[in-house]
Amino acid sequence: MYGQMMYQPLLVSSLLEHAANYHADTPIISKNTDGSMHHTDWAGISSRAKQCANFLKSLHLEQGDRIATLAWNNHRHIETWYAISGSGYVCHTINPRLFPEQLIYIIQDAQDKVLFFDQTFVPLINAIKKHIPNIELFICLDTYNESVKEALPETVFYEELIQSQSGHFDWPELDELCASSLCYTSGTTGNPKGVLYSHRSTLLHTFASCLPDSLNLSSKDIMLPVVPMFHVHAWGSPYVAAMMGCSLILPGSALDGDSLVQLIDQYKVTVSLGVPTIWQSLISSAKKLNSTLPSLNRNVVGGSACPPSMIETFKTDFNCDTIHAWGMTEASPLGTVNHLKGKHLNLSKTEQFNVRLSQGRPPFGIRIRLVDAENDNKPLSNNGIETGNLQIQGHWIVNRYYGQENIALTEDGWFDTGDIASMNQDGFLNISDRAKDLIKSGGEWISSVELENIAMAHPKIDMAAVIAAYHPRWDERPVVIAVKSTTGQITETELLEFYQDKIAKWQIPDKVIFVDAIPLSGTGKMLKRKLREDYGNTLI
Ligand code: ADP
């Protein structure tokens, strides 16, 4: 017997409808590329998304066709996003920081038909244009601009296209299982792979992300997504903001620390999301500019491990609670989030701090397990000590990669994340490494993340990556690649001494190499593959 309740498909368009109906005048403020600010609200976003949807309709595309965006976090990007998915097409957000060959690869793989882009990316598009004949229409997300037209003559301009379109549009009642968007993994581990999200998976992920033990959002929040919309939907920010009716402050292309401090202070941002390298520069800028970021009460950090020193600095210097989360493109991205439980409230401050260092526990809708991949995926115990391969299941986890025939799961239906972790009985995860970044020294594993965290805790170090270098006797040994802080004079010996008594002697790195900057991936993560290429033979 079926229940007798209404059935309404879970659709991305319903998020925008909700925001426009009940949070119409909540501000959405974005920074334009020229530094000026643009002010609108959810009603404005909704009506222009509908104008864009009417324009898309005139193109007579087929449902499910892919439409790509190559854009910063700004209001037009949000409008096109909702217009594309809401109309039944697939919104493919492209990461402009990929190498040109990877860009060509993913645009061809997705067979995108239309490309919406910000002006900044004209040179990038010109460089790859002849390799992407599948793009039939190039739309610049701006008003008419002579220099863009000269540089890329086939360009048409967003504002001209939508201005004559009606702001009324009935979003189609799609099947909730239809695809709504497409993101590619950033290729840290090889060729980018497409993950095709559905309306249903996106909505369920959005519900889970808003919860108190996730991002803890409400309509009082003013949210600054620093993580770009091309990095797994800015971790869902434009969706959760619409569901909760949050205000959005969109940073455009200005992701440097000084610009972020200014945005946070001027617009009284309460919550912000980004990868650790972003927070590192925010902290330096805030100190330099003498700001205590008074409005910011929490920041979400994920994408790579958050160094404990960062959580401490945010709390002591800025009275800001850092929410450490773990996720991946294949998980939409939210997998686990760290919030204390009721039973932790009686612990001492130090004990609570120790709980908060981990990547957290799964929200409802996600299940995680640890297995020994070298031993037939034998399940491991959740005793907080044993480490193994982290596998995941849930409503918003990939089933198969875009365009691939094979299911991406183990025989018993789990997705192997490629991460190595331990987990306690409450499901609090500790990611020790990516499987390929672990260092195998004389048959024993060393976690590069643990060694990085120690280096990062040194006041004279700004950033540190630890890689496995080939070693004639031990196969691999850890080597630290570090950037000194601007004020810091530190020698190799001093940094190596800093490791004494913090870890076992045999785990202390063999060498420190100081560099001016650590190469970052398209999503702001340290490019360890490149570092291994450059310094992997330094001990031979
Ligand atoms: P890519 O796989 O292309 O780098 P993703 O952004 O999907 O792109 O990266 C997901 C990976 O990032 C995870 O598998 C994990 O290794 C790492 N990661 C994400 N969040 C954390 C975190 N909080 N701590 C440690 N590693 C993390």
XYZ file of N, CA and C in Angstrom, residues 238-458:
663
model
N 25.306 28.051 -3.533
C 24.137 28.711 -4.137
C 22.837 27.942 -3.892
N 22.926 26.641 -3.678
C 21.713 25.861 -3.397
C 21.280 26.044 -1.941
N 22.230 25.903 -1.013
C 21.850 26.015 0.398
C 21.388 27.436 0.711
N 22.023 28.413 0.087
C 21.633 29.809 0.346
C 20.192 30.027 -0.094
N 19.796 29.446 -1.232
C 18.416 29.607 -1.709
C 17.456 28.862 -0.795
N 17.834 27.673 -0.361
C 16.932 26.896 0.501
C 16.678 27.628 1.817
N 17.737 28.235 2.385
C 17.585 28.887 3.683
C 17.243 30.357 3.569
N 17.394 30.914 2.365
C 17.178 32.358 2.220
C 18.321 33.162 2.812
N 19.520 32.630 2.715
C 20.692 33.392 3.194
C 20.999 34.498 2.194
N 21.713 35.488 2.686
C 22.264 36.509 1.811
C 23.592 35.974 1.269
N 23.919 36.344 0.023
C 25.185 35.879 -0.547
C 26.079 37.063 -0.887
N 27.342 36.944 -0.535
C 28.345 37.917 -0.958
C 29.278 37.139 -1.886
N 29.322 37.543 -3.144
C 30.052 36.751 -4.140
C 31.332 37.492 -4.538
N 32.496 36.863 -4.338
C 33.761 37.587 -4.444
C 34.274 37.796 -5.867
N 33.592 37.243 -6.891
C 34.100 37.381 -8.259
C 35.490 36.785 -8.363
N 36.389 37.502 -9.062
C 37.724 36.925 -9.272
C 38.701 37.336 -8.179
N 38.258 38.178 -7.246
C 39.199 38.708 -6.243
C 39.273 37.785 -5.031
N 40.121 36.757 -5.122
C 40.179 35.766 -4.049
C 41.399 35.949 -3.150
N 42.084 37.076 -3.298
C 43.247 37.329 -2.439
C 42.787 37.714 -1.036
N 43.663 37.509 -0.053
C 43.309 37.729 1.348
C 42.788 39.130 1.630
N 43.463 40.165 1.083
C 43.050 41.542 1.379
C 41.611 41.788 0.912
N 41.295 41.330 -0.300
C 39.934 41.556 -0.832
C 38.908 40.833 0.028
N 39.249 39.642 0.494
C 38.284 38.873 1.294
C 38.045 39.542 2.642
N 39.118 40.022 3.272
C 38.955 40.726 4.555
C 38.012 41.915 4.357
N 38.233 42.638 3.279
C 37.415 43.826 3.028
C 35.940 43.434 2.836
N 35.685 42.368 2.077
C 34.292 41.930 1.853
C 33.642 41.480 3.162
N 34.381 40.702 3.940
C 33.825 40.186 5.201
C 33.449 41.344 6.115
N 34.365 42.315 6.214
C 34.112 43.429 7.142
C 33.023 44.367 6.626
N 33.059 44.669 5.326
C 32.081 45.624 4.798
C 30.656 45.065 4.822
N 30.519 43.776 4.494
C 29.159 43.219 4.365
C 28.772 42.336 5.557
N 29.592 42.337 6.586
C 29.282 41.627 7.829
C 28.973 40.159 7.588
N 29.865 39.529 6.850
C 29.735 38.109 6.519
C 29.760 37.281 7.805
N 28.833 36.313 7.920
C 28.799 35.481 9.130
C 29.435 34.113 8.893
N 29.396 33.626 7.644
C 29.933 32.287 7.380
C 30.591 32.289 6.004
N 31.740 31.616 5.925
C 32.472 31.601 4.662
C 33.049 30.203 4.425
N 33.234 29.843 3.162
C 33.693 28.484 2.843
C 34.923 28.548 1.943
N 35.929 27.713 2.224
C 37.114 27.704 1.369
C 38.107 26.623 1.753
N 39.109 26.470 0.891
C 40.166 25.470 1.135
C 41.238 26.093 2.056
N 42.083 25.269 2.698
C 43.048 25.809 3.664
C 43.965 26.895 3.093
N 44.382 26.775 1.823
C 45.308 27.791 1.300
C 44.652 29.175 1.272
N 43.336 29.210 1.042
C 42.604 30.486 1.073
C 42.631 31.066 2.485
N 42.382 30.219 3.478
C 42.339 30.709 4.864
C 43.695 31.187 5.318
N 44.734 30.514 4.810
C 46.089 30.924 5.181
C 46.305 32.380 4.765
N 45.901 32.720 3.528
C 46.146 34.100 3.087
C 45.175 35.058 3.773
N 43.975 34.592 4.111
C 43.029 35.462 4.830
C 43.598 35.837 6.204
N 44.159 34.853 6.883
C 44.712 35.112 8.224
C 45.831 36.167 8.133
N 46.756 35.974 7.171
C 47.864 36.950 7.062
C 47.307 38.330 6.768
N 46.331 38.418 5.855
C 45.804 39.741 5.490
C 45.080 40.388 6.661
N 44.277 39.598 7.379
C 43.513 40.174 8.487
C 44.478 40.738 9.535
N 45.579 40.006 9.783
C 46.545 40.500 10.774
C 47.192 41.780 10.264
N 47.545 41.754 8.982
C 48.200 42.938 8.395
C 47.273 44.155 8.436
N 45.986 43.925 8.162
C 45.032 45.036 8.087
C 44.390 45.351 9.446
N 44.887 44.649 10.476
C 44.353 44.872 11.829
C 42.864 44.640 11.948
N 42.376 43.609 11.280
C 40.954 43.290 11.406
C 40.812 42.037 12.260
N 39.792 42.034 13.127
C 39.526 40.813 13.896
C 38.333 40.080 13.293
N 37.911 40.474 12.112
C 36.794 39.834 11.392
C 35.604 39.644 12.347
N 35.118 40.728 12.964
C 34.150 40.570 14.059
C 32.843 39.874 13.663
N 32.411 39.999 12.408
C 31.110 39.401 12.049
C 31.219 37.898 11.782
N 32.418 37.446 11.424
C 32.582 36.053 10.974
C 32.518 35.112 12.171
N 31.411 34.362 12.314
C 31.369 33.472 13.474
C 31.749 32.033 13.140
N 31.756 31.686 11.852
C 32.285 30.370 11.512
C 32.801 30.338 10.081
N 33.778 29.476 9.843
C 34.272 29.272 8.482
C 34.378 27.770 8.240
N 34.074 27.382 7.025
C 34.071 25.961 6.686
C 35.345 25.684 5.900
N 36.067 24.668 6.320
C 37.311 24.346 5.619
C 37.275 22.892 5.183
N 37.649 22.666 3.943
C 37.678 21.304 3.407
C 38.513 21.316 2.150
N 38.472 20.209 1.427
C 39.234 20.118 0.183
C 40.605 19.520 0.433
N 41.256 19.891 1.524
C 42.421 19.170 2.033
C 42.442 19.367 3.541
N 43.321 18.632 4.188
C 43.276 18.612 5.652
C 43.516 19.995 6.231
N 42.755 20.337 7.244
C 42.910 21.634 7.891
C 43.958 21.497 8.991
N 45.074 22.241 8.915
C 46.087 22.129 9.964
C 45.499 22.577 11.311
N 45.775 21.847 12.405
C 45.248 22.224 13.717
C 45.571 23.669 14.079
N 46.766 24.143 13.678
C 47.152 25.513 14.037
C 46.171 26.522 13.438
N 45.574 26.173 12.309
C 44.635 27.090 11.659
C 43.336 27.196 12.464
N 42.863 26.049 12.950
C 41.637 26.050 13.754
C 41.865 26.893 15.007
N 43.065 26.731 15.583
C 43.389 27.462 16.810
C 43.460 28.965 16.546
N 44.132 29.340 15.461
C 44.258 30.776 15.153
C 42.897 31.403 14.934
N 42.032 30.711 14.184
C 40.704 31.280 13.943
C 39.960 31.503 15.263
N 40.113 30.563 16.174
C 39.385 30.699 17.436
C 40.003 31.792 18.320
N 41.321 31.719 18.509
C 41.903 32.649 19.484
C 42.021 34.065 18.918
N 42.360 34.206 17.669
C 42.578 35.565 17.133
C 41.316 36.186 16.546
N 40.357 35.339 16.111
C 39.194 35.905 15.412
C 37.861 35.456 16.014
N 37.902 34.722 17.096
C 36.696 34.185 17.728
C 35.765 33.535 16.703
N 36.367 32.763 15.816
C 35.605 32.151 14.712
C 35.736 30.630 14.834
N 34.592 29.937 14.803
C 34.636 28.470 14.894
C 34.857 27.878 13.504
N 35.916 27.092 13.404
C 36.211 26.477 12.117
C 35.503 25.129 12.026
N 34.716 24.963 10.984
C 34.028 23.687 10.769
C 34.849 22.899 9.755
N 35.437 21.815 10.208
C 36.271 21.012 9.327
C 35.389 19.968 8.651
N 35.389 19.945 7.330
C 34.539 19.004 6.592
C 35.378 18.238 5.584
N 34.927 17.067 5.264
C 35.602 16.259 4.241
C 34.611 15.956 3.120
N 35.080 16.040 1.902
C 34.190 15.707 0.802
C 34.959 15.519 -0.477
N 34.253 15.262 -1.546
C 34.883 15.102 -2.841
C 33.843 15.286 -3.945
N 34.330 15.544 -5.155
C 33.442 15.750 -6.298
C 32.428 14.610 -6.386
N 32.895 13.402 -6.169
C 32.041 12.221 -6.283
C 30.967 12.172 -5.197
N 31.081 13.052 -4.182
C 30.127 13.041 -3.068
C 29.366 14.369 -2.979
N 29.330 15.098 -4.033
C 28.465 16.293 -4.214
C 28.757 17.596 -3.480
N 29.614 17.850 -2.603
C 30.749 17.050 -2.158
C 30.642 16.524 -0.716
N 29.574 16.844 0.036
C 29.653 16.645 1.487
C 29.664 15.180 1.927
N 30.726 14.765 2.621
C 30.813 13.409 3.151
C 30.717 13.391 4.669
N 31.527 14.232 5.310
C 31.485 14.310 6.782
C 31.710 15.758 7.216
N 31.215 16.098 8.394
C 31.407 17.450 8.957
C 31.687 17.305 10.448
N 32.545 18.164 10.944
C 32.891 18.075 12.356
C 32.094 19.061 13.212
N 31.235 18.519 14.052
C 30.581 19.283 15.117
C 30.644 18.432 16.373
N 30.820 19.086 17.496
C 30.822 18.344 18.754
C 29.448 17.739 18.972
N 29.387 16.628 19.722
C 28.109 16.041 20.131
C 27.823 16.477 21.575
N 26.590 16.222 21.988
C 26.200 16.595 23.354
C 27.176 16.073 24.380
N 27.619 14.836 24.210
C 28.479 14.233 25.237
C 29.859 14.899 25.307
N 30.217 15.653 24.266
C 31.538 16.301 24.287
C 31.535 17.602 25.083
N 30.333 18.082 25.393
C 30.265 19.407 26.028
C 30.844 19.409 27.438
N 30.917 18.218 28.044
C 31.511 18.141 29.389
C 33.035 18.021 29.359
N 33.584 17.875 28.177
C 35.049 17.704 28.107
C 35.751 19.038 28.342
N 37.039 18.949 28.646
C 37.819 20.187 28.810
C 37.991 20.829 27.437
N 38.370 22.085 27.432
C 38.574 22.822 26.170
C 39.588 22.096 25.281
N 40.663 21.586 25.916
C 41.691 20.902 25.127
C 41.135 19.623 24.506
N 40.342 18.885 25.295
C 39.775 17.644 24.757
C 38.779 17.955 23.620
N 38.002 19.007 23.804
C 37.061 19.399 22.749
C 37.830 19.780 21.481
N 38.912 20.514 21.677
C 39.724 20.937 20.534
C 40.220 19.704 19.774
N 40.640 18.691 20.524
C 41.137 17.479 19.873
C 40.050 16.790 19.051
N 38.806 16.820 19.543
C 37.711 16.222 18.762
C 37.516 17.012 17.469
N 37.659 18.332 17.574
C 37.341 19.181 16.432
C 38.385 19.135 15.320
N 39.526 18.481 15.596
C 40.561 18.418 14.571
C 40.211 17.447 13.458
N 39.397 16.471 13.750
C 39.140 15.424 12.762
C 38.213 15.951 11.667
N 38.039 15.141 10.616
C 37.201 15.575 9.493
C 35.722 15.412 9.808
N 35.388 14.905 10.989
C 33.985 14.870 11.400
C 33.282 13.580 11.040
N 31.968 13.629 11.151
C 31.151 12.414 11.004
C 30.082 12.627 9.940
N 29.511 11.536 9.401
C 28.561 11.683 8.298
C 27.206 12.219 8.759
N 26.582 13.079 7.952
C 25.203 13.470 8.230
C 24.273 12.337 7.807
N 22.987 12.415 8.190
C 22.041 11.421 7.693
C 22.083 11.433 6.164
N 22.069 10.223 5.587
C 22.110 10.143 4.121
C 23.435 9.617 3.609
N 24.424 9.540 4.506
C 25.762 9.049 4.140
C 26.141 7.927 5.092
N 26.743 6.873 4.526
C 27.338 5.834 5.373
C 28.792 5.677 4.968
N 29.649 5.456 5.956
C 31.058 5.272 5.628
C 31.582 3.995 6.275
N 32.588 3.402 5.640
C 33.229 2.243 6.261
C 34.718 2.243 5.905
N 35.480 1.539 6.715
C 36.904 1.380 6.439
C 37.168 -0.062 6.101
N 37.974 -0.280 5.059
C 38.299 -1.665 4.705
C 39.802 -1.789 4.466
N 40.251 -3.017 4.473
C 41.633 -3.310 4.112
C 41.625 -3.706 2.638
N 41.984 -2.750 1.780
C 41.853 -2.982 0.330
C 42.831 -4.055 -0.142
N 43.924 -4.250 0.617
C 44.894 -5.256 0.186
C 44.479 -6.642 0.663
N 43.361 -6.705 1.369
C 42.935 -7.977 1.935
C 41.442 -8.170 1.643
N 41.102 -8.140 0.317
C 39.735 -8.436 -0.110
C 38.677 -7.497 0.465
N 39.021 -6.262 0.685
C 38.088 -5.289 1.268
C 37.523 -5.751 2.607
N 38.360 -6.383 3.400
C 37.904 -6.839 4.719
C 37.579 -5.619 5.588
N 36.350 -5.581 6.159
C 35.989 -4.433 6.985
C 36.895 -4.311 8.210
N 37.255 -3.081 8.568
C 38.103 -2.833 9.735
C 37.254 -2.274 10.862
N 37.791 -2.330 12.057
C 36.960 -1.875 13.180
C 37.041 -0.355 13.344
N 35.991 0.196 13.943
C 35.930 1.649 14.160
C 36.468 1.970 15.548
N 37.747 1.680 15.744
C 38.287 1.898 17.085
C 39.135 3.156 17.161
N 39.086 3.941 16.080
C 39.850 5.196 16.081
C 41.338 4.990 15.887
N 41.751 3.736 15.734
C 43.191 3.462 15.611
C 43.516 2.835 14.262
N 42.770 1.757 13.943
C 43.058 1.053 12.694
C 42.825 1.975 11.506
N 43.766 1.974 10.555
C 43.545 2.796 9.360
C 43.347 1.903 8.150
N 42.517 2.371 7.229
C 42.252 1.604 6.017
C 41.630 2.482 4.962
N 41.190 1.851 3.884
C 40.608 2.596 2.772
C 39.191 3.032 3.114
N 38.924 4.291 2.890
C 37.617 4.859 3.219
C 36.647 4.640 2.052
N 35.530 3.986 2.355
C 34.496 3.769 1.327
C 33.191 4.397 1.803
N 32.344 4.760 0.839
C 31.189 5.588 1.167
C 29.969 5.178 0.335
N 28.789 5.385 0.920
C 27.511 5.124 0.240
C 26.569 6.260 0.581
N 25.614 6.552 -0.254
C 24.627 7.562 0.139
C 23.813 8.093 -1.017
N 22.859 8.971 -0.675
C 21.916 9.488 -1.674
C 22.578 10.404 -2.687
N 23.756 10.948 -2.352
C 24.374 11.898 -3.268
C 25.810 11.498 -3.614
N 26.002 10.152 -3.676
C 27.335 9.630 -4.031
C 27.282 9.071 -5.454
N 28.379 9.282 -6.193
C 28.423 8.829 -7.592
C 28.173 7.326 -7.698
N 27.547 6.937 -8.787
C 27.301 5.528 -9.066
C 28.205 5.062 -10.211
N 28.245 5.891 -11.264
C 29.200 5.642 -12.348
C 29.638 6.988 -12.912
N 30.848 7.035 -13.483
C 31.337 8.300 -14.039
C 30.676 8.559 -15.376
N 30.574 9.832 -15.691
C 29.919 10.261 -16.925
C 30.595 9.616 -18.141
N 29.788 9.033 -18.981
C 30.301 8.467 -20.225
C 30.989 7.118 -20.054
N 31.034 6.595 -18.837
C 31.692 5.290 -18.654
C 30.645 4.208 -18.441
N 30.939 3.035 -18.972
C 29.957 1.960 -18.874
C 29.945 1.303 -17.511
N 31.141 1.180 -16.944
C 31.227 0.408 -15.694
C 30.743 1.208 -14.501
N 30.098 0.491 -13.595
C 29.737 1.094 -12.316
C 31.039 1.375 -11.554
N 31.068 2.491 -10.826
C 32.312 2.894 -10.140
C 32.389 2.345 -8.721
N 31.635 1.278 -8.424
C 31.536 0.816 -7.036
C 32.181 -0.553 -6.841
N 32.401 -0.895 -5.593
C 32.880 -2.239 -5.281
C 31.733 -3.230 -5.555
N 32.038 -4.502 -5.527
C 31.002 -5.501 -5.825
C 29.814 -5.382 -4.885
N 30.079 -4.968 -3.631
C 28.960 -4.854 -2.695
C 28.431 -3.426 -2.568
N 28.717 -2.594 -3.601
C 27.999 -1.331 -3.708
C 28.556 -0.146 -2.941
N 29.878 -0.104 -2.701
C 30.478 1.037 -2.015
C 31.407 1.763 -2.977
N 31.535 3.078 -2.776
C 32.472 3.858 -3.579
C 33.770 4.007 -2.794
N 34.877 3.599 -3.412
C 36.171 3.721 -2.734
C 36.732 5.116 -2.995
N 36.971 5.872 -1.914
C 37.326 7.285 -2.062
C 38.786 7.521 -2.420
N 39.614 6.483 -2.258
C 41.051 6.698 -2.486
C 41.728 7.340 -1.286
N 40.981 7.560 -0.223
C 41.559 8.156 0.986
C 41.813 7.071 2.030
N 42.799 7.340 2.875
C 43.132 6.423 3.964
C 42.737 7.116 5.265
N 42.017 6.393 6.112
C 41.488 7.048 7.312
C 41.364 6.074 8.462
N 41.165 6.638 9.656
C 40.692 5.856 10.790
C 39.358 6.460 11.193
N 38.587 5.733 11.980
C 37.257 6.211 12.350
C 36.926 5.709 13.745
N 36.308 6.564 14.578
C 35.921 6.063 15.890
C 34.477 5.574 15.864
N 33.968 5.171 17.022
C 32.651 4.534 17.042
C 31.519 5.462 16.660
N 31.712 6.773 16.824
C 30.681 7.733 16.432
C 30.806 8.132 14.967
N 31.761 7.536 14.263
C 31.936 7.858 12.847
C 32.816 9.063 12.598
N 33.501 9.585 13.645
C 34.439 10.691 13.424
C 35.635 10.154 12.640
N 35.891 10.779 11.490
C 36.949 10.328 10.599
C 38.235 11.077 10.850
N 39.337 10.396 10.683
C 40.627 11.058 10.619
C 41.277 10.629 9.322
N 41.323 11.536 8.367
C 41.942 11.188 7.088
C 43.444 11.283 7.281
N 44.149 10.158 7.095
C 45.599 10.282 7.282
C 46.277 10.659 5.987
N 45.658 10.351 4.865
C 46.297 10.693 3.597
C 45.436 10.242 2.446
N 45.827 10.686 1.248
C 45.333 10.024 0.064
C 46.225 8.805 -0.121
N 45.658 7.722 -0.613
C 46.437 6.488 -0.700
C 47.761 6.731 -1.420
N 47.730 7.535 -2.488
C 48.951 7.709 -3.281
C 49.927 8.716 -2.661
N 49.510 9.444 -1.632
C 50.427 10.405 -1.003
C 51.117 9.834 0.231
N 50.646 8.666 0.685
C 51.301 8.045 1.842
C 52.757 7.747 1.503
N 53.584 7.765 2.525
C 55.012 7.515 2.316
C 55.326 6.143 2.903
N 55.893 5.269 2.061
C 56.199 3.924 2.564
C 57.702 3.812 2.813
N 58.085 3.880 4.077
C 59.500 3.893 4.435
C 59.847 2.564 5.089
N 60.697 1.772 4.395
C 61.100 0.466 4.942
C 59.901 -0.390 5.319
N 58.838 -0.309 4.507
C 57.670 -1.160 4.741
C 56.653 -0.558 5.706
N 56.977 0.576 6.332
C 56.056 1.215 7.278
C 55.464 2.478 6.653
N 54.181 2.719 6.924
C 53.523 3.892 6.341
C 53.735 5.131 7.203
N 53.954 6.260 6.536
C 54.021 7.556 7.238
C 53.005 8.475 6.572
N 52.249 9.183 7.403
C 51.240 10.094 6.860
C 51.866 11.442 6.521
N 51.745 11.847 5.256
C 52.313 13.149 4.866
C 51.552 14.288 5.546
N 50.231 14.080 5.754
C 49.414 15.142 6.353
C 49.885 15.450 7.775
N 50.216 14.389 8.525
C 50.650 14.613 9.902
C 51.943 15.444 9.931
N 52.853 15.107 9.006
C 54.124 15.847 8.973
C 53.907 17.286 8.515
N 52.957 17.478 7.622
C 52.645 18.849 7.161
C 52.063 19.676 8.305
N 51.172 19.057 9.062
C 50.542 19.789 10.166
C 51.573 20.286 11.170
N 52.589 19.451 11.429
C 53.617 19.873 12.384
C 54.385 21.069 11.818
N 54.785 20.968 10.548
C 55.540 22.081 9.952
C 54.713 23.357 9.956
N 53.424 23.201 9.650
C 52.555 24.389 9.568
C 52.347 25.035 10.938
N 52.558 24.246 11.991
C 52.383 24.805 13.334
C 53.575 25.677 13.730
N 54.661 25.608 12.959
C 55.822 26.450 13.270
C 55.521 27.887 12.831
